[in-house]
mmCIF file of C-alpha atoms in Angstrom:
data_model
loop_
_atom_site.group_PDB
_atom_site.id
_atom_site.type_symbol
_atom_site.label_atom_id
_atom_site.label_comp_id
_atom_site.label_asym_id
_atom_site.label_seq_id
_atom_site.Cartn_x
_atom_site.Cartn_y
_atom_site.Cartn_z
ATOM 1 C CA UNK I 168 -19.540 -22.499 -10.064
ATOM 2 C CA UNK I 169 -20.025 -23.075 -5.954
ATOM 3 C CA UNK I 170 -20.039 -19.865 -4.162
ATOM 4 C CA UNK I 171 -16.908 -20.759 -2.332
ATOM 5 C CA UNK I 172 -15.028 -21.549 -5.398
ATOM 6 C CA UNK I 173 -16.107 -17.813 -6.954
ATOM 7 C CA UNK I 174 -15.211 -16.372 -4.070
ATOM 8 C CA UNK I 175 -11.681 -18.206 -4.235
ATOM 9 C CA UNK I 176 -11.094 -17.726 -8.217
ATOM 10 C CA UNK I 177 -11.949 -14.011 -8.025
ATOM 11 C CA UNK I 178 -9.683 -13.507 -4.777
ATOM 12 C CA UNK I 179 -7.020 -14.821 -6.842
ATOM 13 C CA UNK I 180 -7.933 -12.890 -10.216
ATOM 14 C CA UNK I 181 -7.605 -9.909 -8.635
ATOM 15 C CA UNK I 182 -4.503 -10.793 -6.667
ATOM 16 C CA UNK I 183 -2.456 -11.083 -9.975
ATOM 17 C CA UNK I 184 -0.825 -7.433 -10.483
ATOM 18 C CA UNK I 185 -0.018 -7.613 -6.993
ATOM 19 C CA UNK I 186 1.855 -11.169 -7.353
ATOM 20 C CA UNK I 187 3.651 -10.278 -10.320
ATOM 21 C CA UNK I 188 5.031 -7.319 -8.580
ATOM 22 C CA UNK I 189 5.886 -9.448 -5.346
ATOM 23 C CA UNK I 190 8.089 -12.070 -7.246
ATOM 24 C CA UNK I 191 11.219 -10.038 -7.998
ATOM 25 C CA UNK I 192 10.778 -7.929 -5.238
ATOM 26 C CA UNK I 193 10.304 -11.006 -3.184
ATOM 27 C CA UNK I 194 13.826 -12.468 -4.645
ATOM 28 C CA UNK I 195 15.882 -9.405 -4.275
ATOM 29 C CA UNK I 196 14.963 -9.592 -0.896
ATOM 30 C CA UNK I 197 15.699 -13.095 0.090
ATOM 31 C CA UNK I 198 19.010 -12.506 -2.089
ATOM 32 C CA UNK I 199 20.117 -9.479 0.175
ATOM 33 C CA UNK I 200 18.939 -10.843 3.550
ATOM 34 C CA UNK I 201 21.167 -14.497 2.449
ATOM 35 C CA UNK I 202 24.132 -11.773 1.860
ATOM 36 C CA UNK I 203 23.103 -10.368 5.281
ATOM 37 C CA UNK I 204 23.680 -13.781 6.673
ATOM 38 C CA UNK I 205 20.276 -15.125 7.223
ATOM 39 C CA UNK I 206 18.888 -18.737 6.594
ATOM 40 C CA UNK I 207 15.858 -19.521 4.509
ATOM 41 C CA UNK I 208 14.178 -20.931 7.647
ATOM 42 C CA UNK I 209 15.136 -17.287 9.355
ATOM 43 C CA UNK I 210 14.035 -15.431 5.882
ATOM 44 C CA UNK I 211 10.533 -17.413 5.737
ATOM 45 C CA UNK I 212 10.083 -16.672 10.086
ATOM 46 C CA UNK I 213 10.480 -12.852 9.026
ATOM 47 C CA UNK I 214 8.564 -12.888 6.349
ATOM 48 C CA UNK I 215 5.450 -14.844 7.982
ATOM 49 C CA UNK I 216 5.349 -12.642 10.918
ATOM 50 C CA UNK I 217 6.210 -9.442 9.553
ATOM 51 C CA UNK I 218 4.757 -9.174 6.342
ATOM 52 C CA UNK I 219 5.705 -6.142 5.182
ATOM 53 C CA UNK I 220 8.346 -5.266 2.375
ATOM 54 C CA UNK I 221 10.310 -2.320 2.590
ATOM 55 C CA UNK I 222 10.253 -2.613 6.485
ATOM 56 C CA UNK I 223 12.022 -5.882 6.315
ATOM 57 C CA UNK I 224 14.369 -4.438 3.390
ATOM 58 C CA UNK I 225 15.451 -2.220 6.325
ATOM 59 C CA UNK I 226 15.842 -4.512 9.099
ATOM 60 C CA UNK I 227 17.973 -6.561 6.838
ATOM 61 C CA UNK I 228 20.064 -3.927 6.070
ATOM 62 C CA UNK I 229 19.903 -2.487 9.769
ATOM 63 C CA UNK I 230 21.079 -6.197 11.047
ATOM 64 C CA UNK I 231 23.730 -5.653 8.546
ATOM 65 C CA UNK I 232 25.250 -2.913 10.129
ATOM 66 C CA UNK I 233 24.718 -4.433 13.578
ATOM 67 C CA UNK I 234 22.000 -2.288 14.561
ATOM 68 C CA UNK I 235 20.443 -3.322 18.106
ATOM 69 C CA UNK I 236 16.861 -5.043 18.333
ATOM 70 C CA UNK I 237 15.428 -1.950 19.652
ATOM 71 C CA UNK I 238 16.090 0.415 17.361
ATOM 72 C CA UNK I 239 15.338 -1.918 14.428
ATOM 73 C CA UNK I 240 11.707 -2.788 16.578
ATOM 74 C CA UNK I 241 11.418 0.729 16.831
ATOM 75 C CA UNK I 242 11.814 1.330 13.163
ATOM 76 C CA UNK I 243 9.603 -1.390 11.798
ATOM 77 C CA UNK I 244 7.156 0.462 13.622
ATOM 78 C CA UNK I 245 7.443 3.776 12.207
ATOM 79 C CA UNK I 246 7.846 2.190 8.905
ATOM 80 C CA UNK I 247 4.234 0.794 9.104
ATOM 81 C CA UNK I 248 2.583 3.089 10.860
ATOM 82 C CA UNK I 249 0.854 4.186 7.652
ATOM 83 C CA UNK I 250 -1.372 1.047 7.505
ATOM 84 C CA UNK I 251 -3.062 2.667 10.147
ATOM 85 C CA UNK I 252 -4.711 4.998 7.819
ATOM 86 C CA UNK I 253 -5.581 2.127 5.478
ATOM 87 C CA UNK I 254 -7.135 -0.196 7.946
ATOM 88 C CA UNK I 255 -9.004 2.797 8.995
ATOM 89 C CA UNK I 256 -10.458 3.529 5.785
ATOM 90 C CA UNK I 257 -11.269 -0.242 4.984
ATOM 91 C CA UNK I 258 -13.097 0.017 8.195
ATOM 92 C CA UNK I 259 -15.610 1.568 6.858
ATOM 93 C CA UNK I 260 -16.565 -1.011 4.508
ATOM 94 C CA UNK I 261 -16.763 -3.670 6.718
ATOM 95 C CA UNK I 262 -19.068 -3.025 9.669
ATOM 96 C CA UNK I 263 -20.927 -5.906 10.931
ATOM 97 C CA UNK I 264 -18.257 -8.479 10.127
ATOM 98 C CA UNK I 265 -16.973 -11.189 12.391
ATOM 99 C CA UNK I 266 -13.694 -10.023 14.848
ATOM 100 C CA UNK I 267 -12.371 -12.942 14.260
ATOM 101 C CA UNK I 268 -12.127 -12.502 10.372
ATOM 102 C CA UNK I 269 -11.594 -9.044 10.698
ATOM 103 C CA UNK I 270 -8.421 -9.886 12.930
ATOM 104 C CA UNK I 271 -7.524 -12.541 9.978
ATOM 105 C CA UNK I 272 -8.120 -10.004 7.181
ATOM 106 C CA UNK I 273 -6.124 -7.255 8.811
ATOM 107 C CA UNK I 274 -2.575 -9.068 9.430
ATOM 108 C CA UNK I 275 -2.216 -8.956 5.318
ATOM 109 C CA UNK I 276 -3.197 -5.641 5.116
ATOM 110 C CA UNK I 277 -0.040 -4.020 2.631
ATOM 111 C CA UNK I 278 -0.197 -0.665 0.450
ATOM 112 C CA UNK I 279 -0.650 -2.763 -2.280
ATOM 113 C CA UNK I 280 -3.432 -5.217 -1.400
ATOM 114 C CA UNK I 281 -5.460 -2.122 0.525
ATOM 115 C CA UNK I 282 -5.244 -0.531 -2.966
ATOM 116 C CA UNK I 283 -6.702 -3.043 -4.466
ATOM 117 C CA UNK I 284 -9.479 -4.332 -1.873
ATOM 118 C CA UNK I 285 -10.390 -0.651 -1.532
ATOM 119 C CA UNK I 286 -11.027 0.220 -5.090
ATOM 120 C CA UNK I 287 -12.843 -3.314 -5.483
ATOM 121 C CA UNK I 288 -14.906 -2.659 -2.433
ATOM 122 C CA UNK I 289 -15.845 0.607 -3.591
ATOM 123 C CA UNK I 290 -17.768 -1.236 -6.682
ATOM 124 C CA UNK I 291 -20.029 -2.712 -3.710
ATOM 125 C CA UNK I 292 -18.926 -6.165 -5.936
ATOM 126 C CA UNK I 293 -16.609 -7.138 -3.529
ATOM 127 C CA UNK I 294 -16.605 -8.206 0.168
ATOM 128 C CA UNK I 295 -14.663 -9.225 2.950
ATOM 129 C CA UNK I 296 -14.341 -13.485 1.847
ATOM 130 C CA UNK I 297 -13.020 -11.947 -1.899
ATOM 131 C CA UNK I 298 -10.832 -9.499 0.543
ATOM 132 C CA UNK I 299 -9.250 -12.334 2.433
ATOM 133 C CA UNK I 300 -8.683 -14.712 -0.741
ATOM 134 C CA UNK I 301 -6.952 -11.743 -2.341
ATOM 135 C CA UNK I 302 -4.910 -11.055 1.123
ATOM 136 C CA UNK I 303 -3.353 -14.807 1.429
ATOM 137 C CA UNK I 304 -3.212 -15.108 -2.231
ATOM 138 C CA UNK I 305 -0.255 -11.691 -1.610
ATOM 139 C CA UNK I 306 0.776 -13.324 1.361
ATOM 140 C CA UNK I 307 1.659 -16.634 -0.104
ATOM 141 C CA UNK I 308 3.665 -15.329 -2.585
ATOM 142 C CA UNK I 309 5.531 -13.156 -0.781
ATOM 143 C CA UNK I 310 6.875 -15.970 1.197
ATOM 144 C CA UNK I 311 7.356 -18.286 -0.942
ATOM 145 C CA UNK I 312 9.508 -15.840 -3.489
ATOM 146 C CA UNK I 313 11.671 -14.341 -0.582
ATOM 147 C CA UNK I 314 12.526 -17.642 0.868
ATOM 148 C CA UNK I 315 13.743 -18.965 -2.857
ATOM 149 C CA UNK I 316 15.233 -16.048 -3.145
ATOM 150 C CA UNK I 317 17.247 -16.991 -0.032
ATOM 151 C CA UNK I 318 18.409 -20.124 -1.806
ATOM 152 C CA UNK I 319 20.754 -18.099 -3.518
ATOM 153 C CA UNK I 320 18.654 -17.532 -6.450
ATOM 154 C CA UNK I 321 17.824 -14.239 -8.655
ATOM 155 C CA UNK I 322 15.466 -16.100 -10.420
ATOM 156 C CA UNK I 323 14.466 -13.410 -12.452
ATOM 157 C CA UNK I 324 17.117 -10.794 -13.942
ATOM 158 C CA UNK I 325 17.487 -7.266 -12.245
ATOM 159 C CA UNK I 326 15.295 -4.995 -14.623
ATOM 160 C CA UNK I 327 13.798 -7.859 -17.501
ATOM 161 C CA UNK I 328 10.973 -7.170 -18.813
ATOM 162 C CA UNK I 329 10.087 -3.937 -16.836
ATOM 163 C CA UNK I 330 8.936 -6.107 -14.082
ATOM 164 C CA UNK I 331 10.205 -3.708 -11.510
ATOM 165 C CA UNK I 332 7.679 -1.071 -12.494
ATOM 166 C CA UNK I 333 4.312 -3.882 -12.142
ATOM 167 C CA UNK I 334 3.836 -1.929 -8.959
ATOM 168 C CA UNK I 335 4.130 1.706 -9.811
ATOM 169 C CA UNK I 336 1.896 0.854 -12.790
ATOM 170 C CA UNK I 337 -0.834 -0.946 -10.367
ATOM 171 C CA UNK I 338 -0.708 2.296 -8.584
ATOM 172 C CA UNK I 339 -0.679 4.677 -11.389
ATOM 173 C CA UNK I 340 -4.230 2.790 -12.193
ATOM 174 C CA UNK I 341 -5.561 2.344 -8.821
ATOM 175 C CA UNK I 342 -4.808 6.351 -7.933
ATOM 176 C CA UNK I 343 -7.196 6.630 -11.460
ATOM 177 C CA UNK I 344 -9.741 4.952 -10.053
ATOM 178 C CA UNK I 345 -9.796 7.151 -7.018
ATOM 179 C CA UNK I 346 -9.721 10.197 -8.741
ATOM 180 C CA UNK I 347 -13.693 10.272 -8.980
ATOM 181 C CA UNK I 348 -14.427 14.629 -9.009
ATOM 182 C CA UNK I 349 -12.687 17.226 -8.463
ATOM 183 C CA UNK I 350 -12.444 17.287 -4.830
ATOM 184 C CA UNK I 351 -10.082 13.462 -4.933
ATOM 185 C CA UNK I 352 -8.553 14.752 -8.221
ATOM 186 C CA UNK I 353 -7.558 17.994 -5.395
ATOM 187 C CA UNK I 354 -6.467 16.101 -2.855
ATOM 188 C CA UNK I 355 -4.463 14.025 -4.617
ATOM 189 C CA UNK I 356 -2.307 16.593 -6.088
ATOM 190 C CA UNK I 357 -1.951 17.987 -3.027
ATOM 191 C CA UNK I 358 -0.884 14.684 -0.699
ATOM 192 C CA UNK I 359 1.649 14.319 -4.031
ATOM 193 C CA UNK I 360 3.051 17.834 -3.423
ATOM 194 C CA UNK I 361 3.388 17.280 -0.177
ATOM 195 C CA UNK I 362 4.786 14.057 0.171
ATOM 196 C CA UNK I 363 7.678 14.916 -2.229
ATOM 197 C CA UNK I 364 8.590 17.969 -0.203
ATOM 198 C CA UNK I 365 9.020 16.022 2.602
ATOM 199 C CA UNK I 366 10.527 13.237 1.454
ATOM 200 C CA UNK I 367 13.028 15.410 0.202
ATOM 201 C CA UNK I 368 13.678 16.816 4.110
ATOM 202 C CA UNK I 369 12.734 13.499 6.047
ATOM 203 C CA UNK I 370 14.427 10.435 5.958
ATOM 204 C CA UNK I 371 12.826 7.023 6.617
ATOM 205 C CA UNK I 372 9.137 7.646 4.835
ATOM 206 C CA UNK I 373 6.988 9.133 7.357
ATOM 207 C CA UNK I 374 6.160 11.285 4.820
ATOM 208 C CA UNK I 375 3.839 9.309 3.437
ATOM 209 C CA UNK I 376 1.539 9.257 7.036
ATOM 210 C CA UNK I 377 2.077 13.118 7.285
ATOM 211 C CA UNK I 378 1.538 14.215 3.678
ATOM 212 C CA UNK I 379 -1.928 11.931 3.445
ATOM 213 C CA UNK I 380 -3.500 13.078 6.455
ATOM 214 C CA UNK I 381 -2.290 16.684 5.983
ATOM 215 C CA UNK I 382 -4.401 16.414 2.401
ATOM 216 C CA UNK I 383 -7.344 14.993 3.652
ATOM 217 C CA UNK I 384 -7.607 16.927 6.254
ATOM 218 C CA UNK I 385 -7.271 20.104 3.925
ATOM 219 C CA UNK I 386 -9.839 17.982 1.502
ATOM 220 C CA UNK I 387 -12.350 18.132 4.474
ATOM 221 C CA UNK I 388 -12.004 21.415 5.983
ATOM 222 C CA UNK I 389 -12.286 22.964 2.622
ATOM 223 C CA UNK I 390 -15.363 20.784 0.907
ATOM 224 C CA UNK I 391 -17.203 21.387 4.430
ATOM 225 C CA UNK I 392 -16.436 25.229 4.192
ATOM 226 C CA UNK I 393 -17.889 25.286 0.418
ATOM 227 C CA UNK I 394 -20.675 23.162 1.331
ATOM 228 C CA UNK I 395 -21.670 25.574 4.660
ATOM 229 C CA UNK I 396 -21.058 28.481 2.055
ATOM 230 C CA UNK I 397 -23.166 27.249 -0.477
ATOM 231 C CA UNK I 398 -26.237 26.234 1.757
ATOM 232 C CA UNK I 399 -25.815 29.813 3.127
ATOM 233 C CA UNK I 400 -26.539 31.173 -0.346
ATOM 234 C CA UNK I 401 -29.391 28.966 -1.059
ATOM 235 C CA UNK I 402 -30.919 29.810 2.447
ATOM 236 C CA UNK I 403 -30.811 33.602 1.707
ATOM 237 C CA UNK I 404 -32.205 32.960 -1.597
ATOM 238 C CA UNK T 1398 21.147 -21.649 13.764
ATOM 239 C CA UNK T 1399 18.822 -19.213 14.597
ATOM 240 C CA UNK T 1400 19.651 -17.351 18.148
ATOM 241 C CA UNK T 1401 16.948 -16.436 20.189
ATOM 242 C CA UNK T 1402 17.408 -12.602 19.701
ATOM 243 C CA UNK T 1403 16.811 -13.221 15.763
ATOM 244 C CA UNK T 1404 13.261 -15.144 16.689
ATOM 245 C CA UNK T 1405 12.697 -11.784 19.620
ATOM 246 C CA UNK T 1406 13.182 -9.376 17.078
ATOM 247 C CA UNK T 1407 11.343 -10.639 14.613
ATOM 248 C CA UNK T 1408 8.330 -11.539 16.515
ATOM 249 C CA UNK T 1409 8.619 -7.690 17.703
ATOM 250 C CA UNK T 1410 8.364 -6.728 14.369
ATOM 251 C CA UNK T 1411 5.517 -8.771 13.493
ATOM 252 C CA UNK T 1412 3.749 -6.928 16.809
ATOM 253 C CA UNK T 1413 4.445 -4.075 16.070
ATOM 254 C CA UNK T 1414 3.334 -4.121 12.445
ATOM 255 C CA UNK T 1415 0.098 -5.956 12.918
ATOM 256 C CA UNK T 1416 -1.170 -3.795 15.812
ATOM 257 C CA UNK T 1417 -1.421 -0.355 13.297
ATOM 258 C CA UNK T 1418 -3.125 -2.939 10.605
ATOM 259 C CA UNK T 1419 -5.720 -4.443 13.299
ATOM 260 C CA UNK T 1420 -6.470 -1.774 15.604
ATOM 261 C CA UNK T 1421 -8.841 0.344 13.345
ATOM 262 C CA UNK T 1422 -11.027 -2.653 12.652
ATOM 263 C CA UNK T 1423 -11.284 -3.441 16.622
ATOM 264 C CA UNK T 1424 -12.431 0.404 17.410
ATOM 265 C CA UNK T 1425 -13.788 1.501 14.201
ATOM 266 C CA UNK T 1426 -15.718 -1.218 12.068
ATOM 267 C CA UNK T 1427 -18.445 -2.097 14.748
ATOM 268 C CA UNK T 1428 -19.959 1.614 15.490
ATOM 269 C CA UNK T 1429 -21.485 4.661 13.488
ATOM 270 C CA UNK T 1430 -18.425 7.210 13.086
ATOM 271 C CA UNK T 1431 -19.468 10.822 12.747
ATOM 272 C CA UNK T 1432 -19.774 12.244 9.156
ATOM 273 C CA UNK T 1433 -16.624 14.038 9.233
ATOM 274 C CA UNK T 1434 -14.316 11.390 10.258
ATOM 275 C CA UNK T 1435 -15.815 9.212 7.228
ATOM 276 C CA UNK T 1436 -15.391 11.766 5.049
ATOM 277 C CA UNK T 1437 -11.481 12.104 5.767
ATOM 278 C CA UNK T 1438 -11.537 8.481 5.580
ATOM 279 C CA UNK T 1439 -12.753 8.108 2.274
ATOM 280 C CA UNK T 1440 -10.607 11.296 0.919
ATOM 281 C CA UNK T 1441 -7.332 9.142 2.551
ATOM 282 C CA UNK T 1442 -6.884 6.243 -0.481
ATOM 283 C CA UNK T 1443 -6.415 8.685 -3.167
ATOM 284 C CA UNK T 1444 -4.161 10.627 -1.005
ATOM 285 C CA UNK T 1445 -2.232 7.900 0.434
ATOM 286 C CA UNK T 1446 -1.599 6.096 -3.549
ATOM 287 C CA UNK T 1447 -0.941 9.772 -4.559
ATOM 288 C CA UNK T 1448 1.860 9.966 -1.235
ATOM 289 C CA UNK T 1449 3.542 6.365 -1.946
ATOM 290 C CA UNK T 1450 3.632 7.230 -6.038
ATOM 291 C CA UNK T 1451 4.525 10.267 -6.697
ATOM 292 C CA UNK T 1452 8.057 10.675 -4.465
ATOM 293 C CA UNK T 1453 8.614 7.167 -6.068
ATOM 294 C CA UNK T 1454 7.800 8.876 -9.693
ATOM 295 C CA UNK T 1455 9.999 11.846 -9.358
ATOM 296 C CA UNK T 1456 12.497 11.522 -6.606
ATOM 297 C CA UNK T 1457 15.627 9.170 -6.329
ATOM 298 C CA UNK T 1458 18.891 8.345 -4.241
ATOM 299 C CA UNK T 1459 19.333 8.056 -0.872
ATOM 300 C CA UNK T 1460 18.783 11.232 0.627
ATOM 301 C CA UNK T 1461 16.309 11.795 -1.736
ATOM 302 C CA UNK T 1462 16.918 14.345 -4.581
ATOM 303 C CA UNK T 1463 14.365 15.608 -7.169
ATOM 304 C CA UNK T 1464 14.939 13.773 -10.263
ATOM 305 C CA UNK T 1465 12.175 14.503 -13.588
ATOM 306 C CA UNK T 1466 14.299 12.921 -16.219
ATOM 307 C CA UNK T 1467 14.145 9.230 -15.380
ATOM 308 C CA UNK T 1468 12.645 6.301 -16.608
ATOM 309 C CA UNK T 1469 9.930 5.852 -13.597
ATOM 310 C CA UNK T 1470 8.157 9.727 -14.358
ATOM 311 C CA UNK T 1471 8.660 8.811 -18.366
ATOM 312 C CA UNK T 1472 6.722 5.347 -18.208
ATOM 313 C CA UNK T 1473 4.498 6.959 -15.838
ATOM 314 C CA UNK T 1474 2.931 9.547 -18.775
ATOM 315 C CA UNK T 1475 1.753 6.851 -20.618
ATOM 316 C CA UNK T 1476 0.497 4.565 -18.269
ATOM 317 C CA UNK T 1477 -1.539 7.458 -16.729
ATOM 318 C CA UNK T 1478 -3.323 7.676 -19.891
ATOM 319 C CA UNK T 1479 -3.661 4.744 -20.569
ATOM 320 C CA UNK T 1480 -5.340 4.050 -17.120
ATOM 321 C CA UNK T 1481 -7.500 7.307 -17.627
ATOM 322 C CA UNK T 1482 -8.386 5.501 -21.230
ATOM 323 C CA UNK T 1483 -9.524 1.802 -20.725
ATOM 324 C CA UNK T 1484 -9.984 1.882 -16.911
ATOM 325 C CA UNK T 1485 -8.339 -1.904 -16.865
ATOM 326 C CA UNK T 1486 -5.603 -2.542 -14.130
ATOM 327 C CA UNK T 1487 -4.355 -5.524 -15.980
ATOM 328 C CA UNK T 1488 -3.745 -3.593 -19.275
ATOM 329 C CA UNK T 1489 -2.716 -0.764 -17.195
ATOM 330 C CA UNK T 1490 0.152 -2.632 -15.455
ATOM 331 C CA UNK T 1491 1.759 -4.505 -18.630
ATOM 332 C CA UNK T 1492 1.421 -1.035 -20.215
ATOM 333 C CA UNK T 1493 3.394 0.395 -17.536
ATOM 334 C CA UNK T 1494 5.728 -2.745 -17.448
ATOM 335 C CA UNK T 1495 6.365 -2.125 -21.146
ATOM 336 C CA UNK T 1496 6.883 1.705 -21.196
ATOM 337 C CA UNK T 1497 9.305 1.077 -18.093
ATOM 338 C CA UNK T 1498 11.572 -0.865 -20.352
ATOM 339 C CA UNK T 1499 11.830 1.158 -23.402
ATOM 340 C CA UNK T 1500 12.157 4.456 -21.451
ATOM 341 C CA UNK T 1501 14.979 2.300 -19.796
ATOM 342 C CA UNK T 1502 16.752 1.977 -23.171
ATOM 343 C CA UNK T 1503 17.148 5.888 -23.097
ATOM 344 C CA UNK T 1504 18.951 6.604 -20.201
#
């Protein structure tokens, strides 16, 4: 195989959890933003630009209500916020690569395709070409899915075949992979206890910003405290 | 026809969301970051999964309640260990897809 087509077919290998999960997700949401009164040429603009699932779930519902174009604006942008802390931590991984396809790369960065770049890129086996394929691969079928689902069409029945749950099962699996020693294994539980606490007070899910960088930053004041504690010892040795 | 406050919002949104998903790669991917800040960074994946998962596993409703006995925490058991297990994330999702639906024929 050419090195472009490798890079292509494994892009779109790895993109398949996150398509399947897309699809009816994808639907639902083209079938509630028709009821909303939106066209499938005003379904595919949104979903193009935006990107972004459960933020456009909530400006569909928001325009529903008649909400004004600041306030939904204003909470598209809270909803998101959190891919701050993704992009951040891709970052990392991807010093020394082109602006340009860094700027490319990072409009199709979602909670699901960060999950799955990150744990690939973590292998070293993966880089930022793979990254993109898997990106667009996402992207396309995002689009595509919500604007048939605009048509009119639940193309796939509410619930069938456990489909709903593709997602929460890529992340059960990705969340394994990540839990590599004690000190992830830690800070996961504790970004879990803390995110359901508050989203049981919060509405919206800000939680999910607060409760990760609460963890890590608990994760790294504490491993840096055992570590200065531990040289200590040895020194005195 | 699409009004011209449907195309302003929406390319508002699109701003608004891609500036948090390109900003880090402008000010972070091109210089040495000090070893604390990449620590944090590589402790925030599992936190963030663990963040979006678990409220999803064991909460429900809109305001959110705490909710143990439903299909989403019941699937989740098994899918964990399976993950654990075999390490695949195409396994693990049809796993997960199938323990979804039979917990669903409980409740």
């Amino acid at each position: 195989m050419s090195k472009l087509k490798s890079i292509v077919f494994e892009g779109v290998a790895a993109a398949w959890p996150i398509c399947l999960g897309y699809i009816p997700l994808g639907f639902a949401f083209g079938v509630l933003a028709q009821k909303a009164g939106l066209g499938p040429v005003e379904i595919f603009l949104m979903s193009l630009l935006v990107f972004a699932g459960s933020s456009q779930f909530i400006a569909v519902s928001m325009l529903d209500c008649g909400a004004a174009l600041m306030s939904i604006i204003l909470t598209t942008f809270t909803v998101n916020l959190r891919h701050l802390l993704m992009s951040s931590a891709l970052a990392v991984y991807f010093k020394k690569s082109s602006r340009k396809k860094l700027c490319l790369f990072s409009y199709g960065v979602t909670d699901e395709s960060f999950a799955v770049n990150y744990s690939k890129l973590k292998t070293g086996k993966w880089d930022l070409g793979r990254s993109l394929v898997l990106n667009y691969t996402a992207n396309m079928t995002w689009i595509v899915s919500t604007v048939a689902g605009g048509f009119g069409g639940q193309f796939i029945p509410a619930g069938a075949f456990g489909i709903d749950y593709a997602l929460p099962a890529m992340f059960i699996c990705l969340l394994v992979f990540q839990l590599n020693g004690l000190k992830y294994l830690f800070v996961a539980l504790l970004a879990g206890i803390f995110a359901v606490s508050l989203s049981l007070v919060l509405t919206g899910n800000m939680y999910v910003v607060i409760a990760s960088m609460l963890a890590a930053t608990c994760g790294t004041v504490l491993h840096r405290f055992f570590e200065k504690l531990s040289s200590k010892r040895t020194n005195d040795e | 026809m699409m009004s011209d406050a449907y195309i302003l919002m929406v390319i508002g949104m699109g701003l608004v969301t891609f500036i948090p998903r390109w900003a880090p790669f402008f000010f972070l991917s091109n210089r040495n970051l000090p070893a604390w800040l990449v620590e944090w960074l590589d402790l925030i994946p599992a936190s963030i999964l663990s963040a979006l998962l678990l409220p999803a596993l064991i909460t429900t409703g809109e305001p959110r309640k705490l909710m143990l006995l439903q299909s989403e925490l019941l699937a989740a058991i098994p899918t964990f260990i399976f993950a654990l297990k075999t390490r695949s994330l195409g396994g693990t999702v049809i796993v997960g897809m199938v323990m979804f639906y039979l917990a669903g024929k409980l409740f």
